[in-house]
Amino acid sequence: MDANTLLRKTIVVTGATSGIGLAIAEILVRQGANVIGTGRSSERCAAVEKRLSQLNPAVRVTYLTADLSLQSQVRRLAAQIQKLVENEEHSWLDGLVNNAGTFSFWLALTPEGFERQWAVNHLAPFLLTNELLPLLQAAPAARVVTVTSGYRSSHLNWNDIQLRRHYNGLAAYAQAKFANLLFTTELNARLGKHSTVRAFAADPGLVKTEIGFKSVPPVLRWIWELRRSGGVTPEVSASGVVFLVNEPTIQNSPENLWRQGIPQPLSRGSLDRAAAFKLWELSARMCGLDGAAPQEERQSLSAPNFPNEKISVLITGATGGLGKAFAVECASRGWNLFLTDVHPEALE
């Protein structure tokens, strides 16, 4: 990998204020690339932008804030990136690293009505890539690298794509990460073999990050602490992602999934073009691309089919987690609710 090939290139990295994303941004800056990073906290974005700018004053480092669980903010982010690129030496993007990810042990819905992991881990990279694709296609050669996970499913639950009916945090995470592979497969197919844009999925391996500590029960924090102790540092994992951004010899490689510069075998499900096509069309409707679906329909596309008639439901453990989320969902539909919990005062 020749570091000089990154000089004066412009790369977007999402989720770039900590963990793997920050490590990726730092490597890119050290090797002479202009970096547009994203994060949710304006304070952290400002601090990282300042530090990386001092690391290599010869490059341009810009951080933008966005909550990628919200499609409105993904679109705003894309518009901001376009304005930034217009002022660059070359009015194009050389790379997009879809790194931002989240894990939710409990069912959590975004204000736009989507399950949070599905929104951040799949819909956000899908929408951002589509919004930025014209800027990537304007480059002599560009890369779209989506960070997936070694922990992923081998199929999608088409009857409940967001697992809102039978939610399991780990299963939702695995399904969204599997969707990253299908997205990469379908993106390359739609771009065609002669495209100047090439998409790859990066398996970071087991990495010592904080993702397993966020909003989880104490026992899972303990398990993640034990598990991540055998992982690699974010810097090691980041080097494999930068390889996919930068390595010129793989531009026409037929391999979609890589780990640390080595192509990885894909499951039969990952190569299912029919599934990849179906997921793309569903995602496009969820994101309202090409006038696919109005907002109301997008929110209901993958929701379980609850009956509309007024019914009565008894919910135990209704003051927190999945019980509370289900109670909110039922209440929004005007159902009669009977709630129980070990702490009766919490029901008031």
PDB file of N, CA, C and O in Angstrom, residues 274-345:
ATOM      1  N   ALA A 274     -30.857 -12.078  -5.610  1.00  0.00           N
ATOM      2  CA  ALA A 274     -32.294 -11.804  -5.451  1.00  0.00           C
ATOM      3  C   ALA A 274     -32.547 -11.128  -4.118  1.00  0.00           C
ATOM      4  O   ALA A 274     -33.317 -10.163  -4.027  1.00  0.00           O
ATOM      5  N   ALA A 275     -31.892 -11.616  -3.055  1.00  0.00           N
ATOM      6  CA  ALA A 275     -32.042 -11.006  -1.732  1.00  0.00           C
ATOM      7  C   ALA A 275     -31.444  -9.609  -1.715  1.00  0.00           C
ATOM      8  O   ALA A 275     -32.008  -8.683  -1.118  1.00  0.00           O
ATOM      9  N   ALA A 276     -30.284  -9.445  -2.364  1.00  0.00           N
ATOM     10  CA  ALA A 276     -29.635  -8.135  -2.404  1.00  0.00           C
ATOM     11  C   ALA A 276     -30.503  -7.120  -3.139  1.00  0.00           C
ATOM     12  O   ALA A 276     -30.645  -5.966  -2.708  1.00  0.00           O
ATOM     13  N   PHE A 277     -31.104  -7.556  -4.244  1.00  0.00           N
ATOM     14  CA  PHE A 277     -31.996  -6.673  -5.006  1.00  0.00           C
ATOM     15  C   PHE A 277     -33.224  -6.309  -4.176  1.00  0.00           C
ATOM     16  O   PHE A 277     -33.632  -5.143  -4.128  1.00  0.00           O
ATOM     17  N   LYS A 278     -33.801  -7.293  -3.517  1.00  0.00           N
ATOM     18  CA  LYS A 278     -34.997  -7.065  -2.698  1.00  0.00           C
ATOM     19  C   LYS A 278     -34.691  -6.098  -1.557  1.00  0.00           C
ATOM     20  O   LYS A 278     -35.491  -5.197  -1.259  1.00  0.00           O
ATOM     21  N   LEU A 279     -33.522  -6.281  -0.916  1.00  0.00           N
ATOM     22  CA  LEU A 279     -33.137  -5.385   0.176  1.00  0.00           C
ATOM     23  C   LEU A 279     -32.937  -3.965  -0.333  1.00  0.00           C
ATOM     24  O   LEU A 279     -33.340  -2.999   0.325  1.00  0.00           O
ATOM     25  N   TRP A 280     -32.310  -3.817  -1.498  1.00  0.00           N
ATOM     26  CA  TRP A 280     -32.083  -2.478  -2.059  1.00  0.00           C
ATOM     27  C   TRP A 280     -33.413  -1.772  -2.300  1.00  0.00           C
ATOM     28  O   TRP A 280     -33.573  -0.596  -1.939  1.00  0.00           O
ATOM     29  N   GLU A 281     -34.351  -2.469  -2.915  1.00  0.00           N
ATOM     30  CA  GLU A 281     -35.645  -1.862  -3.208  1.00  0.00           C
ATOM     31  C   GLU A 281     -36.388  -1.495  -1.927  1.00  0.00           C
ATOM     32  O   GLU A 281     -36.995  -0.423  -1.837  1.00  0.00           O
ATOM     33  N   LEU A 282     -36.339  -2.379  -0.927  1.00  0.00           N
ATOM     34  CA  LEU A 282     -36.981  -2.089   0.350  1.00  0.00           C
ATOM     35  C   LEU A 282     -36.326  -0.890   1.026  1.00  0.00           C
ATOM     36  O   LEU A 282     -37.005   0.007   1.546  1.00  0.00           O
ATOM     37  N   SER A 283     -34.995  -0.848   1.015  1.00  0.00           N
ATOM     38  CA  SER A 283     -34.256   0.258   1.638  1.00  0.00           C
ATOM     39  C   SER A 283     -34.556   1.573   0.938  1.00  0.00           C
ATOM     40  O   SER A 283     -34.691   2.620   1.589  1.00  0.00           O
ATOM     41  N   ALA A 284     -34.645   1.521  -0.389  1.00  0.00           N
ATOM     42  CA  ALA A 284     -34.953   2.734  -1.149  1.00  0.00           C
ATOM     43  C   ALA A 284     -36.331   3.272  -0.767  1.00  0.00           C
ATOM     44  O   ALA A 284     -36.519   4.483  -0.636  1.00  0.00           O
ATOM     45  N   ARG A 285     -37.292   2.377  -0.579  1.00  0.00           N
ATOM     46  CA  ARG A 285     -38.625   2.825  -0.176  1.00  0.00           C
ATOM     47  C   ARG A 285     -38.600   3.376   1.242  1.00  0.00           C
ATOM     48  O   ARG A 285     -39.250   4.375   1.541  1.00  0.00           O
ATOM     49  N   MET A 286     -37.841   2.729   2.133  1.00  0.00           N
ATOM     50  CA  MET A 286     -37.734   3.223   3.494  1.00  0.00           C
ATOM     51  C   MET A 286     -37.096   4.612   3.541  1.00  0.00           C
ATOM     52  O   MET A 286     -37.420   5.432   4.409  1.00  0.00           O
ATOM     53  N   CYS A 287     -36.186   4.864   2.626  1.00  0.00           N
ATOM     54  CA  CYS A 287     -35.488   6.153   2.598  1.00  0.00           C
ATOM     55  C   CYS A 287     -36.155   7.161   1.670  1.00  0.00           C
ATOM     56  O   CYS A 287     -35.685   8.302   1.562  1.00  0.00           O
ATOM     57  N   GLY A 288     -37.215   6.759   0.992  1.00  0.00           N
ATOM     58  CA  GLY A 288     -37.912   7.683   0.114  1.00  0.00           C
ATOM     59  C   GLY A 288     -37.105   8.092  -1.099  1.00  0.00           C
ATOM     60  O   GLY A 288     -37.273   9.196  -1.622  1.00  0.00           O
ATOM     61  N   LEU A 289     -36.236   7.207  -1.577  1.00  0.00           N
ATOM     62  CA  LEU A 289     -35.442   7.518  -2.764  1.00  0.00           C
ATOM     63  C   LEU A 289     -36.270   7.309  -4.026  1.00  0.00           C
ATOM     64  O   LEU A 289     -37.106   6.404  -4.087  1.00  0.00           O
ATOM     65  N   ASP A 290     -36.031   8.130  -5.006  1.00  0.00           N
ATOM     66  CA  ASP A 290     -36.721   8.032  -6.296  1.00  0.00           C
ATOM     67  C   ASP A 290     -38.237   8.081  -6.135  1.00  0.00           C
ATOM     68  O   ASP A 290     -38.980   7.446  -6.879  1.00  0.00           O
ATOM     69  N   GLY A 291     -38.679   8.842  -5.122  1.00  0.00           N
ATOM     70  CA  GLY A 291     -40.110   8.960  -4.899  1.00  0.00           C
ATOM     71  C   GLY A 291     -40.761   7.638  -4.552  1.00  0.00           C
ATOM     72  O   GLY A 291     -41.925   7.404  -4.851  1.00  0.00           O
ATOM     73  N   ALA A 292     -39.989   6.742  -3.895  1.00  0.00           N
ATOM     74  CA  ALA A 292     -40.461   5.380  -3.674  1.00  0.00           C
ATOM     75  C   ALA A 292     -41.669   5.292  -2.746  1.00  0.00           C
ATOM     76  O   ALA A 292     -42.556   4.493  -2.961  1.00  0.00           O
ATOM     77  N   ALA A 293     -41.664   6.079  -1.685  1.00  0.00           N
ATOM     78  CA  ALA A 293     -42.764   5.959  -0.730  1.00  0.00           C
ATOM     79  C   ALA A 293     -42.861   7.213   0.118  1.00  0.00           C
ATOM     80  O   ALA A 293     -41.851   7.817   0.453  1.00  0.00           O
ATOM     81  N   PRO A 294     -44.060   7.630   0.471  1.00  0.00           N
ATOM     82  CA  PRO A 294     -44.220   8.778   1.364  1.00  0.00           C
ATOM     83  C   PRO A 294     -43.780   8.420   2.769  1.00  0.00           C
ATOM     84  O   PRO A 294     -43.606   7.250   3.104  1.00  0.00           O
ATOM     85  N   GLN A 295     -43.624   9.431   3.624  1.00  0.00           N
ATOM     86  CA  GLN A 295     -43.135   9.221   4.994  1.00  0.00           C
ATOM     87  C   GLN A 295     -43.971   8.200   5.756  1.00  0.00           C
ATOM     88  O   GLN A 295     -43.438   7.320   6.421  1.00  0.00           O
ATOM     89  N   GLU A 296     -45.306   8.282   5.653  1.00  0.00           N
ATOM     90  CA  GLU A 296     -46.158   7.380   6.419  1.00  0.00           C
ATOM     91  C   GLU A 296     -45.920   5.927   6.020  1.00  0.00           C
ATOM     92  O   GLU A 296     -45.846   5.025   6.850  1.00  0.00           O
ATOM     93  N   GLU A 297     -45.761   5.701   4.725  1.00  0.00           N
ATOM     94  CA  GLU A 297     -45.553   4.337   4.264  1.00  0.00           C
ATOM     95  C   GLU A 297     -44.171   3.850   4.655  1.00  0.00           C
ATOM     96  O   GLU A 297     -43.983   2.692   5.017  1.00  0.00           O
ATOM     97  N   ARG A 298     -43.162   4.727   4.612  1.00  0.00           N
ATOM     98  CA  ARG A 298     -41.805   4.324   4.965  1.00  0.00           C
ATOM     99  C   ARG A 298     -41.760   3.816   6.396  1.00  0.00           C
ATOM    100  O   ARG A 298     -41.077   2.851   6.703  1.00  0.00           O
ATOM    101  N   GLN A 299     -42.481   4.454   7.294  1.00  0.00           N
ATOM    102  CA  GLN A 299     -42.456   4.047   8.690  1.00  0.00           C
ATOM    103  C   GLN A 299     -43.119   2.693   8.896  1.00  0.00           C
ATOM    104  O   GLN A 299     -42.784   1.968   9.826  1.00  0.00           O
ATOM    105  N   SER A 300     -44.055   2.339   8.023  1.00  0.00           N
ATOM    106  CA  SER A 300     -44.803   1.096   8.228  1.00  0.00           C
ATOM    107  C   SER A 300     -44.326  -0.046   7.346  1.00  0.00           C
ATOM    108  O   SER A 300     -44.827  -1.153   7.447  1.00  0.00           O
ATOM    109  N   LEU A 301     -43.340   0.201   6.504  1.00  0.00           N
ATOM    110  CA  LEU A 301     -42.920  -0.805   5.538  1.00  0.00           C
ATOM    111  C   LEU A 301     -42.516  -2.117   6.186  1.00  0.00           C
ATOM    112  O   LEU A 301     -42.846  -3.189   5.701  1.00  0.00           O
ATOM    113  N   SER A 302     -41.784  -2.027   7.282  1.00  0.00           N
ATOM    114  CA  SER A 302     -41.292  -3.255   7.883  1.00  0.00           C
ATOM    115  C   SER A 302     -41.794  -3.437   9.297  1.00  0.00           C
ATOM    116  O   SER A 302     -41.275  -4.248  10.046  1.00  0.00           O
ATOM    117  N   ALA A 303     -42.785  -2.671   9.687  1.00  0.00           N
ATOM    118  CA  ALA A 303     -43.363  -2.868  11.014  1.00  0.00           C
ATOM    119  C   ALA A 303     -44.216  -4.121  11.000  1.00  0.00           C
ATOM    120  O   ALA A 303     -44.806  -4.474   9.983  1.00  0.00           O
ATOM    121  N   PRO A 304     -44.293  -4.832  12.109  1.00  0.00           N
ATOM    122  CA  PRO A 304     -45.154  -6.003  12.161  1.00  0.00           C
ATOM    123  C   PRO A 304     -46.605  -5.605  11.957  1.00  0.00           C
ATOM    124  O   PRO A 304     -46.995  -4.476  12.250  1.00  0.00           O
ATOM    125  N   ASN A 305     -47.370  -6.517  11.456  1.00  0.00           N
ATOM    126  CA  ASN A 305     -48.762  -6.219  11.123  1.00  0.00           C
ATOM    127  C   ASN A 305     -49.653  -6.349  12.350  1.00  0.00           C
ATOM    128  O   ASN A 305     -50.284  -7.389  12.585  1.00  0.00           O
ATOM    129  N   PHE A 306     -49.691  -5.282  13.157  1.00  0.00           N
ATOM    130  CA  PHE A 306     -50.594  -5.269  14.296  1.00  0.00           C
ATOM    131  C   PHE A 306     -52.013  -5.015  13.790  1.00  0.00           C
ATOM    132  O   PHE A 306     -52.222  -4.232  12.862  1.00  0.00           O
ATOM    133  N   PRO A 307     -53.007  -5.601  14.396  1.00  0.00           N
ATOM    134  CA  PRO A 307     -54.384  -5.311  13.987  1.00  0.00           C
ATOM    135  C   PRO A 307     -54.757  -3.886  14.355  1.00  0.00           C
ATOM    136  O   PRO A 307     -54.270  -3.343  15.331  1.00  0.00           O
ATOM    137  N   ASN A 308     -55.642  -3.281  13.552  1.00  0.00           N
ATOM    138  CA  ASN A 308     -56.041  -1.895  13.788  1.00  0.00           C
ATOM    139  C   ASN A 308     -57.228  -1.783  14.742  1.00  0.00           C
ATOM    140  O   ASN A 308     -57.473  -0.729  15.309  1.00  0.00           O
ATOM    141  N   GLU A 309     -58.004  -2.884  14.886  1.00  0.00           N
ATOM    142  CA  GLU A 309     -59.157  -2.779  15.760  1.00  0.00           C
ATOM    143  C   GLU A 309     -58.703  -2.636  17.209  1.00  0.00           C
ATOM    144  O   GLU A 309     -57.624  -3.076  17.577  1.00  0.00           O
ATOM    145  N   LYS A 310     -59.585  -2.016  18.033  1.00  0.00           N
ATOM    146  CA  LYS A 310     -59.230  -1.823  19.439  1.00  0.00           C
ATOM    147  C   LYS A 310     -59.268  -3.155  20.150  1.00  0.00           C
ATOM    148  O   LYS A 310     -60.276  -3.861  20.129  1.00  0.00           O
ATOM    149  N   ILE A 311     -58.164  -3.502  20.811  1.00  0.00           N
ATOM    150  CA  ILE A 311     -58.086  -4.743  21.559  1.00  0.00           C
ATOM    151  C   ILE A 311     -57.495  -4.429  22.921  1.00  0.00           C
ATOM    152  O   ILE A 311     -57.017  -3.322  23.176  1.00  0.00           O
ATOM    153  N   SER A 312     -57.517  -5.404  23.788  1.00  0.00           N
ATOM    154  CA  SER A 312     -56.975  -5.244  25.131  1.00  0.00           C
ATOM    155  C   SER A 312     -55.734  -6.111  25.288  1.00  0.00           C
ATOM    156  O   SER A 312     -55.707  -7.260  24.836  1.00  0.00           O
ATOM    157  N   VAL A 313     -54.709  -5.532  25.923  1.00  0.00           N
ATOM    158  CA  VAL A 313     -53.435  -6.239  26.047  1.00  0.00           C
ATOM    159  C   VAL A 313     -52.956  -6.154  27.488  1.00  0.00           C
ATOM    160  O   VAL A 313     -52.992  -5.081  28.104  1.00  0.00           O
ATOM    161  N   LEU A 314     -52.495  -7.283  28.021  1.00  0.00           N
ATOM    162  CA  LEU A 314     -51.856  -7.324  29.330  1.00  0.00           C
ATOM    163  C   LEU A 314     -50.352  -7.394  29.108  1.00  0.00           C
ATOM    164  O   LEU A 314     -49.860  -8.291  28.430  1.00  0.00           O
ATOM    165  N   ILE A 315     -49.607  -6.440  29.682  1.00  0.00           N
ATOM    166  CA  ILE A 315     -48.158  -6.388  29.507  1.00  0.00           C
ATOM    167  C   ILE A 315     -47.505  -6.440  30.870  1.00  0.00           C
ATOM    168  O   ILE A 315     -47.734  -5.576  31.721  1.00  0.00           O
ATOM    169  N   THR A 316     -46.667  -7.435  31.085  1.00  0.00           N
ATOM    170  CA  THR A 316     -45.910  -7.533  32.331  1.00  0.00           C
ATOM    171  C   THR A 316     -44.552  -6.864  32.151  1.00  0.00           C
ATOM    172  O   THR A 316     -44.016  -6.828  31.041  1.00  0.00           O
ATOM    173  N   GLY A 317     -44.002  -6.351  33.229  1.00  0.00           N
ATOM    174  CA  GLY A 317     -42.700  -5.673  33.145  1.00  0.00           C
ATOM    175  C   GLY A 317     -42.762  -4.487  32.208  1.00  0.00           C
ATOM    176  O   GLY A 317     -41.911  -4.316  31.330  1.00  0.00           O
ATOM    177  N   ALA A 318     -43.761  -3.641  32.401  1.00  0.00           N
ATOM    178  CA  ALA A 318     -44.058  -2.602  31.415  1.00  0.00           C
ATOM    179  C   ALA A 318     -43.420  -1.254  31.710  1.00  0.00           C
ATOM    180  O   ALA A 318     -43.758  -0.263  31.066  1.00  0.00           O
ATOM    181  N   THR A 319     -42.504  -1.172  32.682  1.00  0.00           N
ATOM    182  CA  THR A 319     -41.920   0.131  33.015  1.00  0.00           C
ATOM    183  C   THR A 319     -40.532   0.331  32.437  1.00  0.00           C
ATOM    184  O   THR A 319     -39.902   1.354  32.655  1.00  0.00           O
ATOM    185  N   GLY A 320     -40.047  -0.621  31.680  1.00  0.00           N
ATOM    186  CA  GLY A 320     -38.716  -0.452  31.108  1.00  0.00           C
ATOM    187  C   GLY A 320     -38.476  -1.401  29.961  1.00  0.00           C
ATOM    188  O   GLY A 320     -39.210  -2.381  29.767  1.00  0.00           O
ATOM    189  N   GLY A 321     -37.442  -1.116  29.179  1.00  0.00           N
ATOM    190  CA  GLY A 321     -37.004  -1.995  28.113  1.00  0.00           C
ATOM    191  C   GLY A 321     -38.063  -2.311  27.086  1.00  0.00           C
ATOM    192  O   GLY A 321     -38.881  -1.479  26.695  1.00  0.00           O
ATOM    193  N   LEU A 322     -38.082  -3.577  26.663  1.00  0.00           N
ATOM    194  CA  LEU A 322     -38.996  -4.009  25.620  1.00  0.00           C
ATOM    195  C   LEU A 322     -40.456  -3.865  26.044  1.00  0.00           C
ATOM    196  O   LEU A 322     -41.316  -3.496  25.247  1.00  0.00           O
ATOM    197  N   GLY A 323     -40.748  -4.160  27.334  1.00  0.00           N
ATOM    198  CA  GLY A 323     -42.120  -4.028  27.805  1.00  0.00           C
ATOM    199  C   GLY A 323     -42.637  -2.618  27.660  1.00  0.00           C
ATOM    200  O   GLY A 323     -43.766  -2.389  27.205  1.00  0.00           O
ATOM    201  N   LYS A 324     -41.816  -1.650  28.036  1.00  0.00           N
ATOM    202  CA  LYS A 324     -42.217  -0.253  27.927  1.00  0.00           C
ATOM    203  C   LYS A 324     -42.385   0.154  26.471  1.00  0.00           C
ATOM    204  O   LYS A 324     -43.343   0.845  26.101  1.00  0.00           O
ATOM    205  N   ALA A 325     -41.415  -0.274  25.622  1.00  0.00           N
ATOM    206  CA  ALA A 325     -41.492   0.086  24.208  1.00  0.00           C
ATOM    207  C   ALA A 325     -42.751  -0.487  23.568  1.00  0.00           C
ATOM    208  O   ALA A 325     -43.427   0.178  22.779  1.00  0.00           O
ATOM    209  N   PHE A 326     -43.091  -1.728  23.939  1.00  0.00           N
ATOM    210  CA  PHE A 326     -44.289  -2.342  23.381  1.00  0.00           C
ATOM    211  C   PHE A 326     -45.547  -1.635  23.889  1.00  0.00           C
ATOM    212  O   PHE A 326     -46.513  -1.445  23.145  1.00  0.00           O
ATOM    213  N   ALA A 327     -45.523  -1.215  25.162  1.00  0.00           N
ATOM    214  CA  ALA A 327     -46.663  -0.494  25.722  1.00  0.00           C
ATOM    215  C   ALA A 327     -46.889   0.821  24.984  1.00  0.00           C
ATOM    216  O   ALA A 327     -48.031   1.202  24.687  1.00  0.00           O
ATOM    217  N   VAL A 328     -45.798   1.519  24.680  1.00  0.00           N
ATOM    218  CA  VAL A 328     -45.895   2.783  23.942  1.00  0.00           C
ATOM    219  C   VAL A 328     -46.481   2.539  22.562  1.00  0.00           C
ATOM    220  O   VAL A 328     -47.341   3.285  22.075  1.00  0.00           O
ATOM    221  N   GLU A 329     -46.004   1.478  21.893  1.00  0.00           N
ATOM    222  CA  GLU A 329     -46.506   1.136  20.564  1.00  0.00           C
ATOM    223  C   GLU A 329     -47.999   0.843  20.611  1.00  0.00           C
ATOM    224  O   GLU A 329     -48.778   1.325  19.782  1.00  0.00           O
ATOM    225  N   CYS A 330     -48.418   0.051  21.595  1.00  0.00           N
ATOM    226  CA  CYS A 330     -49.833  -0.305  21.709  1.00  0.00           C
ATOM    227  C   CYS A 330     -50.691   0.919  22.030  1.00  0.00           C
ATOM    228  O   CYS A 330     -51.783   1.093  21.481  1.00  0.00           O
ATOM    229  N   ALA A 331     -50.186   1.776  22.931  1.00  0.00           N
ATOM    230  CA  ALA A 331     -50.932   2.979  23.307  1.00  0.00           C
ATOM    231  C   ALA A 331     -51.131   3.899  22.108  1.00  0.00           C
ATOM    232  O   ALA A 331     -52.177   4.531  21.951  1.00  0.00           O
ATOM    233  N   SER A 332     -50.098   3.979  21.248  1.00  0.00           N
ATOM    234  CA  SER A 332     -50.192   4.843  20.070  1.00  0.00           C
ATOM    235  C   SER A 332     -51.285   4.366  19.114  1.00  0.00           C
ATOM    236  O   SER A 332     -51.760   5.130  18.276  1.00  0.00           O
ATOM    237  N   ARG A 333     -51.677   3.092  19.247  1.00  0.00           N
ATOM    238  CA  ARG A 333     -52.712   2.535  18.386  1.00  0.00           C
ATOM    239  C   ARG A 333     -54.086   2.548  19.048  1.00  0.00           C
ATOM    240  O   ARG A 333     -55.040   2.008  18.517  1.00  0.00           O
ATOM    241  N   GLY A 334     -54.148   3.134  20.264  1.00  0.00           N
ATOM    242  CA  GLY A 334     -55.424   3.267  20.937  1.00  0.00           C
ATOM    243  C   GLY A 334     -55.940   2.009  21.591  1.00  0.00           C
ATOM    244  O   GLY A 334     -57.141   1.876  21.839  1.00  0.00           O
ATOM    245  N   TRP A 335     -55.037   1.058  21.865  1.00  0.00           N
ATOM    246  CA  TRP A 335     -55.470  -0.182  22.496  1.00  0.00           C
ATOM    247  C   TRP A 335     -55.694   0.029  23.989  1.00  0.00           C
ATOM    248  O   TRP A 335     -55.139   0.936  24.606  1.00  0.00           O
ATOM    249  N   ASN A 336     -56.497  -0.846  24.580  1.00  0.00           N
ATOM    250  CA  ASN A 336     -56.681  -0.854  26.029  1.00  0.00           C
ATOM    251  C   ASN A 336     -55.523  -1.616  26.660  1.00  0.00           C
ATOM    252  O   ASN A 336     -55.206  -2.732  26.242  1.00  0.00           O
ATOM    253  N   LEU A 337     -54.875  -0.985  27.642  1.00  0.00           N
ATOM    254  CA  LEU A 337     -53.685  -1.589  28.240  1.00  0.00           C
ATOM    255  C   LEU A 337     -53.914  -1.931  29.704  1.00  0.00           C
ATOM    256  O   LEU A 337     -54.490  -1.153  30.460  1.00  0.00           O
ATOM    257  N   PHE A 338     -53.414  -3.104  30.101  1.00  0.00           N
ATOM    258  CA  PHE A 338     -53.353  -3.516  31.486  1.00  0.00           C
ATOM    259  C   PHE A 338     -51.888  -3.803  31.791  1.00  0.00           C
ATOM    260  O   PHE A 338     -51.311  -4.734  31.216  1.00  0.00           O
ATOM    261  N   LEU A 339     -51.290  -2.979  32.643  1.00  0.00           N
ATOM    262  CA  LEU A 339     -49.846  -3.045  32.870  1.00  0.00           C
ATOM    263  C   LEU A 339     -49.533  -3.568  34.258  1.00  0.00           C
ATOM    264  O   LEU A 339     -50.207  -3.232  35.242  1.00  0.00           O
ATOM    265  N   THR A 340     -48.474  -4.376  34.353  1.00  0.00           N
ATOM    266  CA  THR A 340     -48.005  -4.869  35.646  1.00  0.00           C
ATOM    267  C   THR A 340     -46.506  -4.695  35.738  1.00  0.00           C
ATOM    268  O   THR A 340     -45.799  -4.643  34.722  1.00  0.00           O
ATOM    269  N   ASP A 341     -46.019  -4.586  36.980  1.00  0.00           N
ATOM    270  CA  ASP A 341     -44.580  -4.484  37.209  1.00  0.00           C
ATOM    271  C   ASP A 341     -44.321  -4.783  38.680  1.00  0.00           C
ATOM    272  O   ASP A 341     -45.224  -4.661  39.530  1.00  0.00           O
ATOM    273  N   VAL A 342     -43.095  -5.139  39.004  1.00  0.00           N
ATOM    274  CA  VAL A 342     -42.749  -5.433  40.397  1.00  0.00           C
ATOM    275  C   VAL A 342     -42.722  -4.170  41.238  1.00  0.00           C
ATOM    276  O   VAL A 342     -42.726  -4.225  42.471  1.00  0.00           O
ATOM    277  N   HIS A 343     -42.679  -3.007  40.575  1.00  0.00           N
ATOM    278  CA  HIS A 343     -42.702  -1.724  41.273  1.00  0.00           C
ATOM    279  C   HIS A 343     -43.963  -0.973  40.842  1.00  0.00           C
ATOM    280  O   HIS A 343     -43.945  -0.203  39.871  1.00  0.00           O
ATOM    281  N   PRO A 344     -45.079  -1.205  41.513  1.00  0.00           N
ATOM    282  CA  PRO A 344     -46.351  -0.587  41.090  1.00  0.00           C
ATOM    283  C   PRO A 344     -46.297   0.924  40.965  1.00  0.00           C
ATOM    284  O   PRO A 344     -46.959   1.503  40.099  1.00  0.00           O
ATOM    285  N   GLU A 345     -45.503   1.569  41.828  1.00  0.00           N
ATOM    286  CA  GLU A 345     -45.460   3.030  41.773  1.00  0.00           C
ATOM    287  C   GLU A 345     -44.898   3.541  40.448  1.00  0.00           C
ATOM    288  O   GLU A 345     -45.184   4.657  40.019  1.00  0.00           O
TER     289      GLU A 345
END
